[in-house]
Tab-separated table of C-alpha atoms in Angstrom:
chain	number	residue	atom	x	y	z
G	1	MET	CA	0.403	-3.139	-9.426
G	2	GLU	CA	-3.387	-3.129	-9.014
G	3	LYS	CA	-5.453	-0.033	-8.386
G	4	PHE	CA	-6.648	-1.183	-4.964
G	5	GLU	CA	-3.063	-1.774	-3.857
G	6	ILE	CA	-2.208	1.764	-4.910
G	7	ASP	CA	-5.247	3.179	-3.121
G	8	ILE	CA	-4.465	1.261	0.069
G	9	LYS	CA	-0.854	2.421	-0.093
G	10	TRP	CA	-1.759	6.091	-0.461
G	11	GLY	CA	-4.634	5.745	2.009
G	12	SER	CA	-2.263	4.389	4.635
G	13	TYR	CA	0.200	7.205	3.890
G	14	PHE	CA	-2.682	9.644	4.334
G	15	PHE	CA	-3.639	8.062	7.668
G	16	ILE	CA	-0.046	8.062	8.956
G	17	ALA	CA	0.597	11.659	7.868
G	18	ASN	CA	-2.672	12.933	9.305
G	19	MET	CA	-2.215	11.186	12.662
G	20	THR	CA	1.415	12.287	12.928
G	21	ILE	CA	0.667	15.933	12.163
G	22	SER	CA	-2.328	15.915	14.512
G	23	ILE	CA	-0.236	14.512	17.361
G	24	ILE	CA	2.574	17.005	16.714
G	25	ILE	CA	0.136	19.933	16.696
G	26	VAL	CA	-1.528	18.793	19.925
G	27	LEU	CA	1.853	18.313	21.615
G	28	LEU	CA	2.915	21.793	20.511
G	29	MET	CA	-0.319	23.152	21.938
G	30	PHE	CA	0.490	21.590	25.303
G	31	LEU	CA	4.062	22.876	25.194
G	32	ILE	CA	2.912	26.394	24.385
G	33	ASN	CA	0.344	26.061	27.175
G	34	SER	CA	-2.201	28.221	25.482
G	35	TYR	CA	-5.573	26.840	26.433
G	36	SER	CA	-7.402	29.472	24.439
G	37	LEU	CA	-6.056	27.925	21.235
G	38	VAL	CA	-7.318	24.446	22.152
G	39	TYR	CA	-10.865	25.487	21.267
G	40	HIS	CA	-9.681	26.677	17.852
G	41	LEU	CA	-7.712	23.520	17.139
G	42	SER	CA	-10.458	22.097	14.926
G	43	ASP	CA	-10.373	25.282	12.836
G	44	PHE	CA	-6.796	24.405	11.953
G	45	LEU	CA	-6.993	20.599	11.751
G	46	ILE	CA	-10.017	20.321	9.452
G	47	PRO	CA	-8.505	22.426	6.608
G	48	LEU	CA	-5.223	20.568	7.106
G	49	PHE	CA	-7.122	17.264	6.764
G	50	ILE	CA	-8.760	18.464	3.551
G	51	VAL	CA	-5.441	19.602	2.072
G	52	GLN	CA	-3.826	16.271	2.929
G	53	LEU	CA	-6.763	14.363	1.453
G	54	ILE	CA	-6.512	16.288	-1.811
G	55	TYR	CA	-2.717	15.854	-1.928
G	56	PHE	CA	-2.808	12.082	-1.388
G	57	THR	CA	-5.722	11.695	-3.809
G	58	ILE	CA	-3.710	13.474	-6.512
G	59	LYS	CA	-0.713	11.234	-5.775
G	60	ALA	CA	-2.890	8.092	-6.008
G	61	VAL	CA	-4.500	9.272	-9.261
G	62	ARG	CA	-1.076	9.985	-10.790
G	63	GLU	CA	0.205	6.551	-9.832
G	64	ASN	CA	-2.963	4.926	-11.188
G	65	ASN	CA	-2.461	6.866	-14.442
G	66	LYS	CA	1.137	5.698	-14.570
G	67	TYR	CA	-0.104	2.097	-14.678
G	68	ASP	CA	-3.112	2.996	-16.917
G	69	LEU	CA	-5.680	1.979	-14.294
G	70	ASN	CA	-7.857	5.142	-14.337
G	71	LYS	CA	-10.079	6.128	-17.196
G	72	GLY	CA	-12.779	8.784	-17.191
G	73	PHE	CA	-14.848	9.234	-14.053
G	74	ARG	CA	-12.994	6.485	-12.163
G	75	LYS	CA	-10.637	9.141	-10.819
G	76	ILE	CA	-13.428	10.331	-8.526
G	77	PHE	CA	-13.642	6.881	-6.980
G	78	VAL	CA	-9.984	7.084	-5.939
G	79	PHE	CA	-11.008	9.936	-3.647
G	80	VAL	CA	-13.863	7.856	-2.216
G	81	ARG	CA	-11.670	4.784	-1.696
G	82	LEU	CA	-9.020	6.834	0.134
G	83	LEU	CA	-11.650	8.414	2.357
G	84	VAL	CA	-13.311	5.068	3.147
G	85	PHE	CA	-9.966	3.431	3.929
G	86	TYR	CA	-9.081	6.322	6.239
G	87	TYR	CA	-12.487	6.035	7.922
G	88	LEU	CA	-12.008	2.317	8.517
G	89	LEU	CA	-8.578	2.867	10.072
G	90	VAL	CA	-9.823	5.668	12.306
G	91	MET	CA	-12.952	3.829	13.441
G	92	PHE	CA	-11.199	0.527	14.155
G	93	PRO	CA	-9.988	1.395	17.686
G	94	ASN	CA	-13.306	3.068	18.511
G	95	ALA	CA	-15.329	-0.015	17.635
G	96	THR	CA	-13.198	-2.373	19.690
G	97	THR	CA	-13.517	-0.276	22.865
G	98	ASN	CA	-17.210	0.637	22.645
G	99	ASN	CA	-19.977	-1.228	24.380
G	100	SER	CA	-22.824	-2.861	22.485
G	101	ASP	CA	-25.068	0.230	22.475
G	102	SER	CA	-22.649	2.526	20.670
G	103	SER	CA	-21.190	-0.126	18.364
G	104	ILE	CA	-24.390	0.025	16.314
G	105	PHE	CA	-22.838	2.840	14.303
G	106	PHE	CA	-19.859	0.711	13.327
G	107	LEU	CA	-21.189	-2.102	11.199
G	108	PHE	CA	-17.933	-3.432	9.781
G	109	LEU	CA	-16.804	-5.473	12.786
G	110	PRO	CA	-18.845	-8.361	14.190
G	111	TYR	CA	-19.992	-8.147	17.769
G	112	ARG	CA	-20.417	-11.271	19.884
G	113	LYS	CA	-23.520	-10.961	22.021
G	114	LYS	CA	-22.898	-14.082	24.113
G	115	ASP	CA	-19.782	-15.445	25.661
G	116	ILE	CA	-18.501	-18.718	24.225
G	117	SER	CA	-18.956	-20.461	27.580
G	118	GLU	CA	-22.690	-19.687	27.401
G	119	LEU	CA	-22.953	-21.413	24.035
G	120	VAL	CA	-21.277	-24.637	25.114
G	121	GLU	CA	-23.661	-27.048	26.768
G	122	ASP	CA	-22.573	-29.509	29.416
G	123	TYR	CA	-23.490	-33.139	28.710
G	124	SER	CA	-21.513	-34.623	31.598
G	125	ASP	CA	-24.570	-36.212	33.221
G	126	GLN	CA	-25.349	-38.314	30.153
G	127	ASP	CA	-23.894	-41.704	29.359
G	128	ASP	CA	-20.755	-41.785	27.284
G	129	ASP	CA	-21.811	-44.993	25.551
G	130	ILE	CA	-24.096	-44.061	22.672
G	131	THR	CA	-25.003	-45.734	19.470
G	132	LEU	CA	-24.305	-44.355	16.023
G	133	LYS	CA	-27.960	-43.467	15.562
G	134	GLU	CA	-28.012	-41.436	18.818
G	135	PHE	CA	-24.774	-39.722	17.800
G	136	ILE	CA	-26.265	-38.623	14.481
G	137	VAL	CA	-29.378	-37.319	16.250
G	138	ARG	CA	-27.190	-35.277	18.653
G	139	LEU	CA	-25.181	-33.854	15.738
G	140	LYS	CA	-28.374	-32.842	13.944
G	141	ARG	CA	-29.596	-31.139	17.124
G	142	LYS	CA	-26.351	-29.243	17.563
G	143	PHE	CA	-26.238	-28.101	13.941
G	144	SER	CA	-29.878	-27.044	13.995
G	145	ARG	CA	-29.103	-24.705	16.938
G	146	VAL	CA	-26.200	-23.081	15.134
């Protein structure tokens, strides 16, 4: 097993555990119906996030050590890879729903500025009978625009 497979595995476990616990805590807050605790929810979730991050980092480092994939300071990078993988999973739904102004902060997904129908040009008024030389010129024009 490769080290990136191990990191992705434990990073996805971290994401699933964190989202599940966050949803359970929020549902319990609504069942208790204590709105005063809603403002203090971040005081509880942030330390819980940090504890989970440390726990899953330790698990990933142990599994990397089991396969002799970590040596020296590379153990620190396991923490960074888990955190980056979690960030990518959390930011994925946000980037797909944002408009173009706020998607500047998410640089990992491409954003199409024009619709495909705007890029396709209509040549219906031109003759369909063209020579090979004219065809090559049209291809060069199309590829120079792309």
